[in-house]
Amino acid sequence: MKTEEIIIANLKCNGCASTIKKELSSLTGVKEVAVDVEKDAVNVTYDNISRESIINKLHSLGYPEATEKNGLLLQIKSYGSCMVGRINNL
């Protein structure tokens, strides 16, 4: 089992964190997900899944790794993910 901290872009609030936790937790092989909004960090404990698969899932939600290019489309995707997370927390 491996635990890794991934620094991401576009993390704004607990709505974002909620969406990230839900979506990453649904991946086979991901055992635990913790999001630190203050540090723009996602801590993932996983096995039998590649780091690349986790990064790709974050990217598809609009939260690219901080080392990636963060264009307008990804920023818009993150706002959509944020809204879904906020609605799910009501």
PDB file of C-alpha atoms in Angstrom:
ATOM      1  CA  MET A   1       0.000   0.000   0.000  1.00  0.00           C
ATOM      2  CA  LYS A   2       1.233   3.479  -0.834  1.00  0.00           C
ATOM      3  CA  THR A   3       0.231   6.902   0.496  1.00  0.00           C
ATOM      4  CA  GLU A   4       1.000   9.994  -1.507  1.00  0.00           C
ATOM      5  CA  GLU A   5       0.318  13.708  -1.272  1.00  0.00           C
ATOM      6  CA  ILE A   6      -0.660  15.292  -4.591  1.00  0.00           C
ATOM      7  CA  ILE A   7      -0.697  19.078  -4.861  1.00  0.00           C
ATOM      8  CA  ILE A   8      -3.470  20.224  -7.201  1.00  0.00           C
ATOM      9  CA  ALA A   9      -4.799  23.413  -8.791  1.00  0.00           C
ATOM     10  CA  ASN A  10      -8.329  24.869  -8.593  1.00  0.00           C
ATOM     11  CA  LEU A  11      -9.144  23.529  -5.110  1.00  0.00           C
ATOM     12  CA  LYS A  12     -11.379  26.207  -3.636  1.00  0.00           C
ATOM     13  CA  CYS A  13     -13.614  24.868  -0.887  1.00  0.00           C
ATOM     14  CA  ASN A  14     -15.144  21.921   0.920  1.00  0.00           C
ATOM     15  CA  GLY A  15     -17.514  21.386  -2.031  1.00  0.00           C
ATOM     16  CA  CYS A  16     -14.465  20.693  -4.180  1.00  0.00           C
ATOM     17  CA  ALA A  17     -13.061  18.435  -1.455  1.00  0.00           C
ATOM     18  CA  SER A  18     -16.318  16.489  -1.253  1.00  0.00           C
ATOM     19  CA  THR A  19     -16.370  15.807  -4.996  1.00  0.00           C
ATOM     20  CA  ILE A  20     -12.704  14.784  -5.013  1.00  0.00           C
ATOM     21  CA  LYS A  21     -13.181  12.376  -2.076  1.00  0.00           C
ATOM     22  CA  LYS A  22     -16.264  10.792  -3.636  1.00  0.00           C
ATOM     23  CA  GLU A  23     -14.799  10.394  -7.116  1.00  0.00           C
ATOM     24  CA  LEU A  24     -11.357   9.139  -6.074  1.00  0.00           C
ATOM     25  CA  SER A  25     -12.868   6.754  -3.520  1.00  0.00           C
ATOM     26  CA  SER A  26     -14.890   5.159  -6.320  1.00  0.00           C
ATOM     27  CA  LEU A  27     -11.693   4.071  -8.102  1.00  0.00           C
ATOM     28  CA  THR A  28     -10.783   0.433  -7.562  1.00  0.00           C
ATOM     29  CA  GLY A  29      -7.588   0.292  -5.539  1.00  0.00           C
ATOM     30  CA  VAL A  30      -8.056   3.603  -3.722  1.00  0.00           C
ATOM     31  CA  LYS A  31      -8.342   2.865  -0.005  1.00  0.00           C
ATOM     32  CA  GLU A  32      -8.476   6.324   1.593  1.00  0.00           C
ATOM     33  CA  VAL A  33      -8.718   9.939   0.442  1.00  0.00           C
ATOM     34  CA  ALA A  34      -8.148  13.070   2.515  1.00  0.00           C
ATOM     35  CA  VAL A  35      -8.286  16.585   1.092  1.00  0.00           C
ATOM     36  CA  ASP A  36      -6.540  19.566   2.701  1.00  0.00           C
ATOM     37  CA  VAL A  37      -8.118  22.694   1.205  1.00  0.00           C
ATOM     38  CA  GLU A  38      -5.594  24.977   2.948  1.00  0.00           C
ATOM     39  CA  LYS A  39      -2.614  23.219   1.333  1.00  0.00           C
ATOM     40  CA  ASP A  40      -4.274  22.442  -2.046  1.00  0.00           C
ATOM     41  CA  ALA A  41      -3.373  18.824  -1.311  1.00  0.00           C
ATOM     42  CA  VAL A  42      -4.985  15.437  -1.804  1.00  0.00           C
ATOM     43  CA  ASN A  43      -3.604  12.556   0.257  1.00  0.00           C
ATOM     44  CA  VAL A  44      -4.384   9.205  -1.314  1.00  0.00           C
ATOM     45  CA  THR A  45      -3.712   5.734   0.062  1.00  0.00           C
ATOM     46  CA  TYR A  46      -3.850   3.148  -2.706  1.00  0.00           C
ATOM     47  CA  ASP A  47      -2.646  -0.133  -4.150  1.00  0.00           C
ATOM     48  CA  ASN A  48      -3.255  -2.001  -7.410  1.00  0.00           C
ATOM     49  CA  ILE A  49      -3.855   1.281  -9.240  1.00  0.00           C
ATOM     50  CA  SER A  50      -1.352   3.562 -10.905  1.00  0.00           C
ATOM     51  CA  ARG A  51      -0.602   7.084  -9.771  1.00  0.00           C
ATOM     52  CA  GLU A  52      -1.319   8.115 -13.361  1.00  0.00           C
ATOM     53  CA  SER A  53      -4.908   6.821 -13.069  1.00  0.00           C
ATOM     54  CA  ILE A  54      -5.450   8.958  -9.971  1.00  0.00           C
ATOM     55  CA  ILE A  55      -3.923  12.023 -11.659  1.00  0.00           C
ATOM     56  CA  ASN A  56      -6.100  11.427 -14.742  1.00  0.00           C
ATOM     57  CA  LYS A  57      -9.248  11.261 -12.595  1.00  0.00           C
ATOM     58  CA  LEU A  58      -8.329  14.503 -10.827  1.00  0.00           C
ATOM     59  CA  HIS A  59      -7.642  16.118 -14.208  1.00  0.00           C
ATOM     60  CA  SER A  60     -11.005  14.996 -15.588  1.00  0.00           C
ATOM     61  CA  LEU A  61     -12.716  16.654 -12.603  1.00  0.00           C
ATOM     62  CA  GLY A  62     -10.897  19.938 -13.271  1.00  0.00           C
ATOM     63  CA  TYR A  63      -8.207  19.565 -10.600  1.00  0.00           C
ATOM     64  CA  PRO A  64      -4.907  19.064 -12.424  1.00  0.00           C
ATOM     65  CA  GLU A  65      -1.697  18.340 -10.591  1.00  0.00           C
ATOM     66  CA  ALA A  66      -0.075  21.693  -9.809  1.00  0.00           C
ATOM     67  CA  THR A  67       2.740  20.904 -12.244  1.00  0.00           C
ATOM     68  CA  GLU A  68       0.309  20.663 -15.203  1.00  0.00           C
ATOM     69  CA  LYS A  69      -0.927  23.493 -17.396  1.00  0.00           C
ATOM     70  CA  ASN A  70      -4.154  24.870 -15.909  1.00  0.00           C
ATOM     71  CA  GLY A  71      -6.193  26.304 -18.759  1.00  0.00           C
ATOM     72  CA  LEU A  72      -9.642  27.859 -18.756  1.00  0.00           C
ATOM     73  CA  LEU A  73     -11.406  24.561 -19.550  1.00  0.00           C
ATOM     74  CA  LEU A  74      -9.968  22.899 -16.440  1.00  0.00           C
ATOM     75  CA  GLN A  75     -10.927  25.882 -14.312  1.00  0.00           C
ATOM     76  CA  ILE A  76     -14.510  25.689 -15.609  1.00  0.00           C
ATOM     77  CA  LYS A  77     -14.632  21.929 -14.926  1.00  0.00           C
ATOM     78  CA  SER A  78     -13.482  22.546 -11.355  1.00  0.00           C
ATOM     79  CA  TYR A  79     -16.343  25.031 -10.794  1.00  0.00           C
ATOM     80  CA  GLY A  80     -18.807  22.383 -11.974  1.00  0.00           C
ATOM     81  CA  SER A  81     -17.282  19.793  -9.636  1.00  0.00           C
ATOM     82  CA  CYS A  82     -17.359  22.332  -6.830  1.00  0.00           C
ATOM     83  CA  MET A  83     -21.088  22.998  -7.323  1.00  0.00           C
ATOM     84  CA  VAL A  84     -21.884  19.284  -7.341  1.00  0.00           C
ATOM     85  CA  GLY A  85     -19.928  18.822  -4.111  1.00  0.00           C
ATOM     86  CA  ARG A  86     -21.736  21.697  -2.442  1.00  0.00           C
ATOM     87  CA  ILE A  87     -25.150  20.366  -3.477  1.00  0.00           C
ATOM     88  CA  ASN A  88     -24.263  16.885  -2.188  1.00  0.00           C
ATOM     89  CA  ASN A  89     -23.338  18.416   1.189  1.00  0.00           C
ATOM     90  CA  LEU A  90     -26.743  20.072   1.691  1.00  0.00           C
TER      91      LEU A  90
END
